[in-house]
Every structure is written in C-alpha cells, then in structure tokens.
mmCIF file of C-alpha atoms and ligand atoms in Angstrom:
data_model
loop_
_atom_site.group_PDB
_atom_site.id
_atom_site.type_symbol
_atom_site.label_atom_id
_atom_site.label_comp_id
_atom_site.label_asym_id
_atom_site.label_seq_id
_atom_site.Cartn_x
_atom_site.Cartn_y
_atom_site.Cartn_z
ATOM 1 C CA MET A 1229 11.322 -4.835 4.202
ATOM 2 C CA ILE A 1230 12.277 -1.716 2.829
ATOM 3 C CA PRO A 1231 13.038 -1.731 -0.913
ATOM 4 C CA VAL A 1232 16.013 -0.097 -2.495
ATOM 5 C CA ALA A 1233 14.275 2.976 -4.378
ATOM 6 C CA SER A 1234 16.763 4.091 -7.616
ATOM 7 C CA HIS A 1235 14.173 6.868 -7.702
ATOM 8 C CA GLY A 1236 15.161 9.163 -4.476
ATOM 9 C CA GLU A 1237 14.280 7.953 -1.005
ATOM 10 C CA PRO A 1238 13.403 4.435 0.119
ATOM 11 C CA ILE A 1239 9.405 4.638 1.352
ATOM 12 C CA PRO A 1240 8.243 2.115 3.717
ATOM 13 C CA VAL A 1241 5.374 0.091 2.740
ATOM 14 C CA HIS A 1242 2.523 1.825 5.042
ATOM 15 C CA ARG A 1243 3.275 5.290 3.387
ATOM 16 C CA ARG A 1244 3.715 4.810 -0.549
ATOM 17 C CA THR A 1245 1.119 6.463 -3.107
ATOM 18 C CA ILE A 1246 -1.049 3.596 -3.924
ATOM 19 C CA ALA A 1247 -0.855 3.651 -7.759
ATOM 20 C CA LEU A 1248 -3.802 1.302 -9.642
ATOM 21 C CA VAL A 1249 -2.800 0.466 -12.666
ATOM 22 C CA GLY A 1250 -4.811 -1.776 -14.922
ATOM 23 C CA LEU A 1251 -6.381 -1.758 -18.610
ATOM 24 C CA MET A 1252 -8.476 1.481 -19.576
ATOM 25 C CA GLY A 1253 -12.024 0.715 -18.577
ATOM 26 C CA VAL A 1254 -11.765 -1.122 -15.494
ATOM 27 C CA GLY A 1255 -12.708 1.015 -12.795
ATOM 28 C CA LYS A 1256 -9.303 3.543 -11.720
ATOM 29 C CA SER A 1257 -10.446 6.241 -11.253
ATOM 30 C CA THR A 1258 -14.324 5.831 -9.968
ATOM 31 C CA VAL A 1259 -12.911 2.952 -7.617
ATOM 32 C CA GLY A 1260 -9.579 5.230 -6.742
ATOM 33 C CA ARG A 1261 -11.835 8.430 -5.416
ATOM 34 C CA ARG A 1262 -13.523 6.194 -3.621
ATOM 35 C CA LEU A 1263 -10.681 4.360 -2.312
ATOM 36 C CA ALA A 1264 -8.719 7.451 -1.290
ATOM 37 C CA LYS A 1265 -12.179 8.908 0.596
ATOM 38 C CA ARG A 1266 -12.356 5.201 2.273
ATOM 39 C CA LEU A 1267 -8.231 5.658 3.360
ATOM 40 C CA GLY A 1268 -8.260 9.378 4.687
ATOM 41 C CA LEU A 1269 -6.006 10.082 1.290
ATOM 42 C CA PRO A 1270 -6.190 12.223 -1.791
ATOM 43 C CA PHE A 1271 -6.745 11.601 -5.232
ATOM 44 C CA SER A 1272 -5.153 12.064 -8.413
ATOM 45 C CA ASP A 1273 -6.028 10.776 -11.630
ATOM 46 C CA GLY A 1274 -3.072 10.336 -13.737
ATOM 47 C CA ASP A 1275 -5.374 11.308 -17.038
ATOM 48 C CA VAL A 1276 -6.932 14.806 -14.977
ATOM 49 C CA GLU A 1277 -3.410 15.830 -14.218
ATOM 50 C CA ILE A 1278 -2.175 15.791 -17.837
ATOM 51 C CA GLU A 1279 -5.497 17.018 -19.207
ATOM 52 C CA ALA A 1280 -4.636 20.420 -16.634
ATOM 53 C CA ALA A 1281 -0.307 20.500 -17.932
ATOM 54 C CA ALA A 1282 -0.901 20.437 -21.330
ATOM 55 C CA GLY A 1283 -4.342 22.196 -21.446
ATOM 56 C CA MET A 1284 -6.460 20.078 -23.988
ATOM 57 C CA THR A 1285 -8.514 17.078 -23.185
ATOM 58 C CA VAL A 1286 -6.815 13.294 -23.790
ATOM 59 C CA SER A 1287 -7.914 12.882 -26.770
ATOM 60 C CA ASP A 1288 -7.094 16.358 -28.446
ATOM 61 C CA ILE A 1289 -3.194 15.889 -27.020
ATOM 62 C CA PHE A 1290 -3.625 12.416 -29.711
ATOM 63 C CA ALA A 1291 -5.007 14.567 -32.625
ATOM 64 C CA ARG A 1292 -2.663 17.467 -32.223
ATOM 65 C CA LEU A 1293 0.518 16.127 -31.198
ATOM 66 C CA GLY A 1294 -0.017 12.444 -31.644
ATOM 67 C CA GLU A 1295 0.346 9.109 -28.807
ATOM 68 C CA ALA A 1296 4.620 10.193 -28.511
ATOM 69 C CA GLU A 1297 3.627 13.559 -27.922
ATOM 70 C CA PHE A 1298 1.238 12.351 -25.142
ATOM 71 C CA ARG A 1299 2.844 9.530 -23.590
ATOM 72 C CA ALA A 1300 5.938 11.962 -23.026
ATOM 73 C CA GLY A 1301 3.326 13.997 -20.625
ATOM 74 C CA GLU A 1302 1.875 11.154 -19.173
ATOM 75 C CA ALA A 1303 5.603 9.889 -17.491
ATOM 76 C CA ARG A 1304 6.936 13.786 -16.365
ATOM 77 C CA VAL A 1305 2.758 13.694 -14.929
ATOM 78 C CA MET A 1306 3.477 10.694 -13.221
ATOM 79 C CA LYS A 1307 6.741 10.814 -12.160
ATOM 80 C CA ARG A 1308 5.762 14.693 -10.495
ATOM 81 C CA LEU A 1309 3.053 12.976 -8.758
ATOM 82 C CA LEU A 1310 4.541 9.710 -7.846
ATOM 83 C CA ASP A 1311 7.595 12.172 -6.092
ATOM 84 C CA GLY A 1312 5.098 14.418 -4.524
ATOM 85 C CA PRO A 1313 2.739 13.647 -1.265
ATOM 86 C CA ARG A 1314 0.989 10.072 -0.783
ATOM 87 C CA ARG A 1315 -2.271 9.526 -2.297
ATOM 88 C CA VAL A 1316 -4.074 7.271 -4.569
ATOM 89 C CA LEU A 1317 -3.491 7.583 -8.068
ATOM 90 C CA ALA A 1318 -5.865 6.044 -11.164
ATOM 91 C CA THR A 1319 -2.782 5.602 -13.448
ATOM 92 C CA GLY A 1320 -3.690 5.904 -17.359
ATOM 93 C CA GLY A 1321 -4.026 2.377 -19.104
ATOM 94 C CA GLY A 1322 -0.749 2.802 -21.041
ATOM 95 C CA ALA A 1323 1.336 4.749 -18.360
ATOM 96 C CA VAL A 1324 3.537 1.527 -17.457
ATOM 97 C CA LEU A 1325 4.498 1.407 -20.741
ATOM 98 C CA ASN A 1326 6.937 3.625 -19.932
ATOM 99 C CA ALA A 1327 10.264 2.237 -18.655
ATOM 100 C CA GLU A 1328 11.186 4.988 -15.926
ATOM 101 C CA THR A 1329 7.694 5.584 -14.438
ATOM 102 C CA ARG A 1330 7.256 1.067 -14.199
ATOM 103 C CA ALA A 1331 11.033 2.091 -11.910
ATOM 104 C CA ILE A 1332 9.569 5.025 -10.407
ATOM 105 C CA LEU A 1333 6.364 3.132 -9.655
ATOM 106 C CA LYS A 1334 7.760 0.104 -7.730
ATOM 107 C CA ALA A 1335 10.032 2.593 -6.174
ATOM 108 C CA ARG A 1336 7.916 4.782 -4.797
ATOM 109 C CA ALA A 1337 4.311 3.511 -4.925
ATOM 110 C CA VAL A 1338 2.326 0.525 -3.983
ATOM 111 C CA THR A 1339 1.292 -0.923 -7.454
ATOM 112 C CA VAL A 1340 -2.333 -2.329 -7.210
ATOM 113 C CA TRP A 1341 -3.189 -4.232 -10.630
ATOM 114 C CA MET A 1342 -7.347 -3.796 -11.460
ATOM 115 C CA ARG A 1343 -8.168 -6.806 -13.416
ATOM 116 C CA ALA A 1344 -11.383 -7.541 -14.949
ATOM 117 C CA ASP A 1345 -12.420 -9.753 -17.697
ATOM 118 C CA LEU A 1346 -12.250 -8.369 -21.326
ATOM 119 C CA GLN A 1347 -16.477 -8.281 -21.778
ATOM 120 C CA THR A 1348 -16.788 -6.383 -18.765
ATOM 121 C CA VAL A 1349 -13.836 -3.805 -19.817
ATOM 122 C CA VAL A 1350 -15.790 -3.448 -23.512
ATOM 123 C CA ALA A 1351 -18.837 -3.059 -21.852
ATOM 124 C CA ARG A 1352 -17.698 -0.319 -19.961
ATOM 125 C CA VAL A 1353 -15.974 1.225 -22.543
ATOM 126 C CA ARG A 1354 -18.908 0.969 -25.203
ATOM 127 C CA ARG A 1355 -20.039 3.974 -22.457
ATOM 128 C CA ARG A 1356 -18.053 6.671 -23.240
ATOM 129 C CA ASP A 1357 -16.497 8.118 -26.486
ATOM 130 C CA THR A 1358 -13.181 9.844 -24.972
ATOM 131 C CA ARG A 1359 -10.339 7.091 -26.011
ATOM 132 C CA PRO A 1360 -8.649 7.829 -28.947
ATOM 133 C CA LEU A 1361 -7.481 4.362 -28.839
ATOM 134 C CA LEU A 1362 -10.773 2.474 -29.277
ATOM 135 C CA ARG A 1363 -11.730 5.067 -31.910
ATOM 136 C CA GLY A 1364 -13.111 3.795 -35.309
ATOM 137 C CA ARG A 1365 -11.964 -0.111 -34.069
ATOM 138 C CA ASP A 1366 -13.916 -3.340 -32.211
ATOM 139 C CA PRO A 1367 -12.997 -2.624 -28.713
ATOM 140 C CA LEU A 1368 -13.065 -6.300 -28.075
ATOM 141 C CA GLU A 1369 -9.913 -6.665 -30.210
ATOM 142 C CA ALA A 1370 -8.476 -3.351 -29.670
ATOM 143 C CA LEU A 1371 -8.122 -3.958 -25.946
ATOM 144 C CA LYS A 1372 -6.944 -7.770 -26.476
ATOM 145 C CA GLY A 1373 -3.778 -6.241 -28.177
ATOM 146 C CA MET A 1374 -3.355 -4.418 -24.915
ATOM 147 C CA ALA A 1375 -3.942 -6.786 -22.878
ATOM 148 C CA GLU A 1376 -1.313 -8.906 -24.636
ATOM 149 C CA VAL A 1377 1.460 -5.902 -24.548
ATOM 150 C CA ARG A 1378 0.367 -4.853 -21.256
ATOM 151 C CA TYR A 1379 -0.443 -7.901 -18.733
ATOM 152 C CA PRO A 1380 3.171 -8.623 -18.446
ATOM 153 C CA TYR A 1381 3.474 -5.083 -16.956
ATOM 154 C CA TYR A 1382 0.287 -4.915 -14.703
ATOM 155 C CA ALA A 1383 1.157 -8.500 -13.268
ATOM 156 C CA ALA A 1384 4.208 -7.515 -12.458
ATOM 157 C CA ALA A 1385 2.479 -4.911 -9.459
ATOM 158 C CA ASP A 1386 2.543 -5.734 -6.074
ATOM 159 C CA LEU A 1387 -0.855 -6.864 -5.696
ATOM 160 C CA THR A 1388 -3.895 -8.016 -7.807
ATOM 161 C CA VAL A 1389 -7.617 -8.121 -7.442
ATOM 162 C CA ASP A 1390 -10.070 -8.877 -9.800
ATOM 163 C CA VAL A 1391 -13.081 -6.154 -10.058
ATOM 164 C CA THR A 1392 -14.813 -8.702 -12.675
ATOM 165 C CA GLY A 1393 -18.541 -7.953 -12.799
ATOM 166 C CA GLY A 1394 -18.060 -6.950 -9.048
ATOM 167 C CA ALA A 1395 -19.525 -3.088 -8.303
ATOM 168 C CA HIS A 1396 -17.549 0.206 -7.818
ATOM 169 C CA ALA A 1397 -18.070 -0.569 -3.846
ATOM 170 C CA GLU A 1398 -16.714 -4.114 -3.925
ATOM 171 C CA ALA A 1399 -14.206 -3.459 -5.777
ATOM 172 C CA VAL A 1400 -12.687 -0.204 -3.364
ATOM 173 C CA GLU A 1401 -13.348 -3.163 -0.126
ATOM 174 C CA ALA A 1402 -11.691 -5.306 -2.440
ATOM 175 C CA ILE A 1403 -8.181 -3.628 -2.830
ATOM 176 C CA VAL A 1404 -8.423 -2.223 0.958
ATOM 177 C CA SER A 1405 -8.171 -6.045 1.406
ATOM 178 C CA ALA A 1406 -5.539 -6.745 -0.068
ATOM 179 C CA LEU A 1407 -4.091 -3.525 1.220
ATOM 180 C CA GLU A 1408 -4.417 -4.234 5.306
ATOM 181 C CA ALA A 1409 -2.859 -7.915 4.120
ATOM 182 C CA HIS A 1410 -0.065 -6.308 2.437
ATOM 183 C CA TRP A 1411 1.183 -3.935 4.962
ATOM 184 C CA SER A 1412 0.656 -6.440 8.151
ATOM 185 C CA GLY A 1413 2.914 -8.152 5.937
ATOM 186 C CA ALA A 1414 5.672 -5.617 5.612
ATOM 187 C CA GLU A 1415 4.980 -5.502 9.466
ATOM 188 C CA ALA A 1416 6.163 -8.801 9.996
HETATM 189 C C1 S3P B 1351 -4.905 5.070 -22.147
HETATM 190 C C2 S3P B 1351 -6.237 5.065 -21.502
HETATM 191 C C3 S3P B 1351 -6.489 6.243 -21.084
HETATM 192 C C4 S3P B 1351 -5.545 7.685 -21.753
HETATM 193 C C5 S3P B 1351 -5.424 6.944 -22.641
HETATM 194 C C6 S3P B 1351 -4.620 6.150 -22.711
HETATM 195 C C7 S3P B 1351 -4.432 3.847 -22.706
HETATM 196 O O1 S3P B 1351 -6.056 6.038 -19.405
HETATM 197 O O2 S3P B 1351 -4.442 7.556 -20.747
HETATM 198 O O3 S3P B 1351 -6.711 7.467 -23.783
HETATM 199 O O4 S3P B 1351 -3.184 3.749 -23.761
HETATM 200 O O5 S3P B 1351 -4.722 3.316 -22.360
HETATM 201 P P1 S3P B 1351 -7.982 5.643 -18.509
HETATM 202 O O6 S3P B 1351 -7.186 4.040 -18.230
HETATM 203 O O7 S3P B 1351 -7.595 5.942 -17.467
HETATM 204 O O8 S3P B 1351 -9.278 4.921 -19.276
#
C-alpha cells in the first residue's frame, strides 16, 4: 500500500527514511548510527543538525533563545531532512510535539518508537548533563511528565520496539526484524 502523502509525492514504504522516535536517553542516536551502517544508509542526528544550523549547542539554544525558538528550529530541520534523500534519522525526543513534523513523519518516514521503561531511561540520562529539560530536576519526575504528554504521539509510530535493558546491538537487530516484517507486509 502506498500511503497518500500530504507533503510532496507519496513515498513507497521501502524507500522511506527510517525515523527513530522516543524519549531522550533511549539510545536513538547510538542505535540510529549503527542501524544506518547495518542497512547501508546515511545517518542524520536531528540535534546535531540543529546545532549546525544554529551554530550553538542545544543547551545554548535553550538558554539564550528559549524552548519555543528551539522547537521552531527543530521543526525546520526535521522538514529539511525528511524532504531530503532516504536515511536513518534520530529525532530529538520532543520533535513529535510539532504538528507539522508529525504530519511529515507520517507522510515520508517509517517511524520506529524506541520504548524503554523509565528506570532504564533514568539510568542512561544520568550519564550526561547535556539536556536542558532535565537540569535541576528529578529525572524520573521530569521523564514521567514527558511520557504523559508524548507517549500518545510515539504510540502512533509505524513500529514499536522495546529496548528496555537491552544492549545497543540487540536494539539494532530488533529494529531490523521489525522493519523487515513491515517491508514484507507492504509487498503483500
Ligand atoms: C529534547 C530531547 C533532546 C534535545 C533537547 C530536547 C526533548 O534530544 O532535542 O534537549 O524535548 O525531549 P534527545 O532525545 O536526542 O536527547
């Protein structure tokens, strides 16, 4: 089945960008890079692209310009990347908050929700201090709040892969299996 795209030409499922969505700390960037290598596709990281476009780190964008400006820039970058050639794309955890980004993802990507239990995510985010939305907050409480708002959006993904407690290599294989089933279903 070829879904009708509201953004540009409809893209057959096999030729779509693979977009990883999910909370910060689930491993979208690391797994995305490995998945791209495994599939022989280029890889883009939304946050890295935003930083390149702004000439500032994500933390500095939040601190100097505020979250609303960050979200506007994030939506522009998502549109540019999703309008471009097929790739594996690690989206920022909050990218799905933007309605247009959601529409473009639906029209142009196969979306994969990397889901992990919140304790796994907390353990991972404690290792780095680069996330402005966690600064000065209890990570579990902050992540619970995000989960409440975002899980309905993540749940609309084409595929959901549970990556709780698993190593990155296992997550890559689980995503490849889910994608293969999705692609062969699209052929039928
Ligand atoms: C955010 C997630 C981050 C980054 C920014 C905001 C969010 O990306 O875009 O700190 O709102 O969840 P990662 O999900 O790659 O950590």
